[in-house]
């Protein structure tokens, strides 16, 4: 017997078992150990609260686009602040407006009456350029939320900019305190019950000119040098524009707070981070160690180009969680120092350590080091023997790319140079050097560097300064170099660690494999694989079928259509498509023949946004049947295409597909 050729076999009824390289969280620029949403746009971290062993991270989220738009709150939780579990969207816009930034507190004493230990969220709602504050609560540990019937709880503020409540409990005055950003000022309000708020004071930072927009303020106490009886208060603010590295950035002030008024020790602000991509940072409420240090996460982007960075199908990541402490600096001033939280060290792979040695120009003893996710911990001796003008590392190095991190020994600055780091076409201010002043401490300059697929975070001298920047290098740019320019420097010690990824496997269930998007934005999410586009967009699996059953659970997002593609060629120029169409309120069977689309049949159906429906296609020769929620919707005959690939289609919106399976026709 002659065996049929492989090709011929493929044309028959087939469903191959899934053998798939892990494509989940594996795109070119996808952060491997930073939080990023599975798909779509993210900005500020919101509602960060520790509750019953879980760290909650909510965030500004647009579930239907990779650009900023009507804001929702996305949600994720973590037990260790390192690995994250995605949760469904927590808040969607309502008649009071879109859901802007805000915070969550645990109401330990039931001051609100929502219940002991209820989680209470306070957030801004934005509607027609007017902002109000609203409240929602959860009595099931953050799984479900009830929006308060008295919303908005704060309104009628004359200025359009009035937002981003970051609420905390002030034990001394037994009241809740809410800082709000109001254009160029921070306003403080107090409340006994989280519902009724009274104005307490306002603080207009010196650096904030009339033209400057402040956002996301936070006020928290910290011990100085670890001594609990030497407490100071820190006021942090995000500056919409004009920050040290251009565009948006964060500042802070150290001072005192009496329950109503914040008084800074000195009027001048300090930068929290000297890079371009550190914004809207806030710290975890109710975290176990809050009396010793605060844990901050910031949005790792910049409003100058946030909407245009070259990632797909998601946009933006958070910084790693950082430990913030107050320490007395060499000049006697009390300053914030920050370091990656200790838990991140669990991601370290096999350590490589290098002994103390003198580094000369044009030698590279790290020649074999490589990695697109690495941590470098270096200690250089900088004294009168040091002739080097600049020294440090080049990371994500390829033939024509490198990101340089160094110490300029003439200027006494530590810097991050992303001029040649990779893609920068989306903004002409992106390819720049960012620097921070840094004096050696006892003749040492220390660098701690976290490198991910599209970011570098640099901490100088145990976190006295930090520089955080996004970069967009080629995947192949993974070299690491150590350099010294124009002279020698002594490297005291160096440890290099590969860092493991924090993401598990895709939760998209399908007995098809080898999925490839032809166009549009596609990503796997906790609810299945999601496609998004304004035009028709296709994703095909690598197996073909002739007569079969093919089915999916499908959810249309806010608009558009989505459905099953079958008997398709490799480019979807010839294909059948069975979709559910939300604007048309119908099930639709259509085909493309040589790129020309035509409708074969339609069936009226109620299709609600964000509702899961079941769609099933069965074929037998010319006959095609489409079932919608187990009802026969379409039964027709067509003889244009007899076999081909299985796939998915979305049009003019965002659709999510789960349990995409095919079976041989019985
Ligand atoms: C800061 C910010 C906030 C606002 C939110 C809107 O990045 O502009 O002031 O609440 O983002 O998404």
JSON list of N, CA, C and O and ligand atoms in Angstrom, two decimals, residues 43-44 60 68 71 100-101 124 163-164 215-216 279-280 299 303, ligand 1:
[
{"chain": "A", "resi": 43, "resn": "UNK", "atom": "N", "xyz": [-2.17, 52.54, 32.59]},
{"chain": "A", "resi": 43, "resn": "UNK", "atom": "CA", "xyz": [-1.31, 53.57, 33.17]},
{"chain": "A", "resi": 43, "resn": "UNK", "atom": "C", "xyz": [-1.26, 53.42, 34.69]},
{"chain": "A", "resi": 43, "resn": "UNK", "atom": "O", "xyz": [-0.90, 52.31, 35.13]},
{"chain": "A", "resi": 44, "resn": "UNK", "atom": "N", "xyz": [-1.56, 54.43, 35.44]},
{"chain": "A", "resi": 44, "resn": "UNK", "atom": "CA", "xyz": [-1.24, 54.45, 36.88]},
{"chain": "A", "resi": 44, "resn": "UNK", "atom": "C", "xyz": [-1.60, 53.19, 37.68]},
{"chain": "A", "resi": 44, "resn": "UNK", "atom": "O", "xyz": [-2.70, 52.65, 37.50]},
{"chain": "A", "resi": 60, "resn": "UNK", "atom": "N", "xyz": [-5.09, 51.81, 36.11]},
{"chain": "A", "resi": 60, "resn": "UNK", "atom": "CA", "xyz": [-5.81, 52.48, 35.03]},
{"chain": "A", "resi": 60, "resn": "UNK", "atom": "C", "xyz": [-5.73, 51.61, 33.79]},
{"chain": "A", "resi": 60, "resn": "UNK", "atom": "O", "xyz": [-4.63, 51.26, 33.34]},
{"chain": "A", "resi": 68, "resn": "UNK", "atom": "N", "xyz": [-4.71, 55.14, 25.61]},
{"chain": "A", "resi": 68, "resn": "UNK", "atom": "CA", "xyz": [-5.53, 55.67, 26.70]},
{"chain": "A", "resi": 68, "resn": "UNK", "atom": "C", "xyz": [-6.93, 55.97, 26.17]},
{"chain": "A", "resi": 68, "resn": "UNK", "atom": "O", "xyz": [-7.10, 56.41, 25.03]},
{"chain": "A", "resi": 71, "resn": "UNK", "atom": "N", "xyz": [-11.41, 55.18, 31.06]},
{"chain": "A", "resi": 71, "resn": "UNK", "atom": "CA", "xyz": [-10.64, 54.42, 32.05]},
{"chain": "A", "resi": 71, "resn": "UNK", "atom": "C", "xyz": [-11.50, 53.49, 32.90]},
{"chain": "A", "resi": 71, "resn": "UNK", "atom": "O", "xyz": [-12.55, 53.87, 33.41]},
{"chain": "A", "resi": 100, "resn": "UNK", "atom": "N", "xyz": [-11.06, 57.15, 37.14]},
{"chain": "A", "resi": 100, "resn": "UNK", "atom": "CA", "xyz": [-9.67, 57.60, 37.18]},
{"chain": "A", "resi": 100, "resn": "UNK", "atom": "C", "xyz": [-8.96, 57.02, 38.42]},
{"chain": "A", "resi": 100, "resn": "UNK", "atom": "O", "xyz": [-9.51, 56.19, 39.13]},
{"chain": "A", "resi": 101, "resn": "UNK", "atom": "N", "xyz": [-7.77, 57.55, 38.68]},
{"chain": "A", "resi": 101, "resn": "UNK", "atom": "CA", "xyz": [-6.94, 56.97, 39.74]},
{"chain": "A", "resi": 101, "resn": "UNK", "atom": "C", "xyz": [-7.52, 57.16, 41.13]},
{"chain": "A", "resi": 101, "resn": "UNK", "atom": "O", "xyz": [-8.27, 58.11, 41.38]},
{"chain": "A", "resi": 124, "resn": "UNK", "atom": "N", "xyz": [-11.45, 58.88, 41.54]},
{"chain": "A", "resi": 124, "resn": "UNK", "atom": "CA", "xyz": [-11.97, 60.03, 40.80]},
{"chain": "A", "resi": 124, "resn": "UNK", "atom": "C", "xyz": [-12.82, 59.54, 39.64]},
{"chain": "A", "resi": 124, "resn": "UNK", "atom": "O", "xyz": [-12.51, 58.51, 39.03]},
{"chain": "A", "resi": 163, "resn": "UNK", "atom": "N", "xyz": [-8.18, 65.51, 41.55]},
{"chain": "A", "resi": 163, "resn": "UNK", "atom": "CA", "xyz": [-8.25, 64.05, 41.43]},
{"chain": "A", "resi": 163, "resn": "UNK", "atom": "C", "xyz": [-7.19, 63.26, 42.21]},
{"chain": "A", "resi": 163, "resn": "UNK", "atom": "O", "xyz": [-6.29, 63.79, 42.78]},
{"chain": "A", "resi": 164, "resn": "UNK", "atom": "N", "xyz": [-7.36, 61.95, 42.10]},
{"chain": "A", "resi": 164, "resn": "UNK", "atom": "CA", "xyz": [-6.40, 60.92, 42.54]},
{"chain": "A", "resi": 164, "resn": "UNK", "atom": "C", "xyz": [-6.30, 60.79, 44.07]},
{"chain": "A", "resi": 164, "resn": "UNK", "atom": "O", "xyz": [-5.21, 60.92, 44.64]},
{"chain": "A", "resi": 215, "resn": "UNK", "atom": "N", "xyz": [-0.34, 65.48, 39.87]},
{"chain": "A", "resi": 215, "resn": "UNK", "atom": "CA", "xyz": [-1.23, 64.33, 39.87]},
{"chain": "A", "resi": 215, "resn": "UNK", "atom": "C", "xyz": [-0.76, 63.35, 40.95]},
{"chain": "A", "resi": 215, "resn": "UNK", "atom": "O", "xyz": [0.39, 63.38, 41.39]},
{"chain": "A", "resi": 216, "resn": "UNK", "atom": "N", "xyz": [-1.67, 62.47, 41.33]},
{"chain": "A", "resi": 216, "resn": "UNK", "atom": "CA", "xyz": [-1.35, 61.33, 42.19]},
{"chain": "A", "resi": 216, "resn": "UNK", "atom": "C", "xyz": [-0.49, 61.65, 43.42]},
{"chain": "A", "resi": 216, "resn": "UNK", "atom": "O", "xyz": [0.58, 61.05, 43.60]},
{"chain": "A", "resi": 279, "resn": "UNK", "atom": "N", "xyz": [6.37, 57.17, 36.94]},
{"chain": "A", "resi": 279, "resn": "UNK", "atom": "CA", "xyz": [5.26, 58.12, 37.11]},
{"chain": "A", "resi": 279, "resn": "UNK", "atom": "C", "xyz": [4.13, 57.52, 37.92]},
{"chain": "A", "resi": 279, "resn": "UNK", "atom": "O", "xyz": [3.92, 56.30, 37.93]},
{"chain": "A", "resi": 280, "resn": "UNK", "atom": "N", "xyz": [3.38, 58.42, 38.57]},
{"chain": "A", "resi": 280, "resn": "UNK", "atom": "CA", "xyz": [2.13, 58.05, 39.27]},
{"chain": "A", "resi": 280, "resn": "UNK", "atom": "C", "xyz": [2.37, 56.97, 40.32]},
{"chain": "A", "resi": 280, "resn": "UNK", "atom": "O", "xyz": [1.46, 56.21, 40.65]},
{"chain": "A", "resi": 299, "resn": "UNK", "atom": "N", "xyz": [4.18, 53.61, 37.44]},
{"chain": "A", "resi": 299, "resn": "UNK", "atom": "CA", "xyz": [3.91, 53.33, 36.02]},
{"chain": "A", "resi": 299, "resn": "UNK", "atom": "C", "xyz": [5.20, 53.63, 35.26]},
{"chain": "A", "resi": 299, "resn": "UNK", "atom": "O", "xyz": [5.73, 54.74, 35.35]},
{"chain": "A", "resi": 303, "resn": "UNK", "atom": "N", "xyz": [4.11, 60.43, 29.88]},
{"chain": "A", "resi": 303, "resn": "UNK", "atom": "CA", "xyz": [2.98, 60.92, 29.06]},
{"chain": "A", "resi": 303, "resn": "UNK", "atom": "C", "xyz": [3.44, 61.50, 27.72]},
{"chain": "A", "resi": 303, "resn": "UNK", "atom": "O", "xyz": [2.63, 61.65, 26.81]},
{"chain": "B", "resi": 1, "resn": "LIG", "atom": "C1", "xyz": [-1.90, 60.27, 35.95]},
{"chain": "B", "resi": 1, "resn": "LIG", "atom": "C2", "xyz": [-3.35, 60.45, 35.56]},
{"chain": "B", "resi": 1, "resn": "LIG", "atom": "C3", "xyz": [-4.18, 60.73, 36.77]},
{"chain": "B", "resi": 1, "resn": "LIG", "atom": "C4", "xyz": [-5.55, 60.31, 36.36]},
{"chain": "B", "resi": 1, "resn": "LIG", "atom": "C5", "xyz": [-5.25, 59.13, 35.48]},
{"chain": "B", "resi": 1, "resn": "LIG", "atom": "C6", "xyz": [-6.14, 59.02, 34.29]},
{"chain": "B", "resi": 1, "resn": "LIG", "atom": "O1", "xyz": [-1.17, 59.55, 35.02]},
{"chain": "B", "resi": 1, "resn": "LIG", "atom": "O2", "xyz": [-3.45, 61.49, 34.61]},
{"chain": "B", "resi": 1, "resn": "LIG", "atom": "O3", "xyz": [-4.10, 62.06, 37.23]},
{"chain": "B", "resi": 1, "resn": "LIG", "atom": "O4", "xyz": [-6.35, 60.00, 37.45]},
{"chain": "B", "resi": 1, "resn": "LIG", "atom": "O5", "xyz": [-3.93, 59.27, 35.04]},
{"chain": "B", "resi": 1, "resn": "LIG", "atom": "O6", "xyz": [-5.91, 57.85, 33.60]}
]
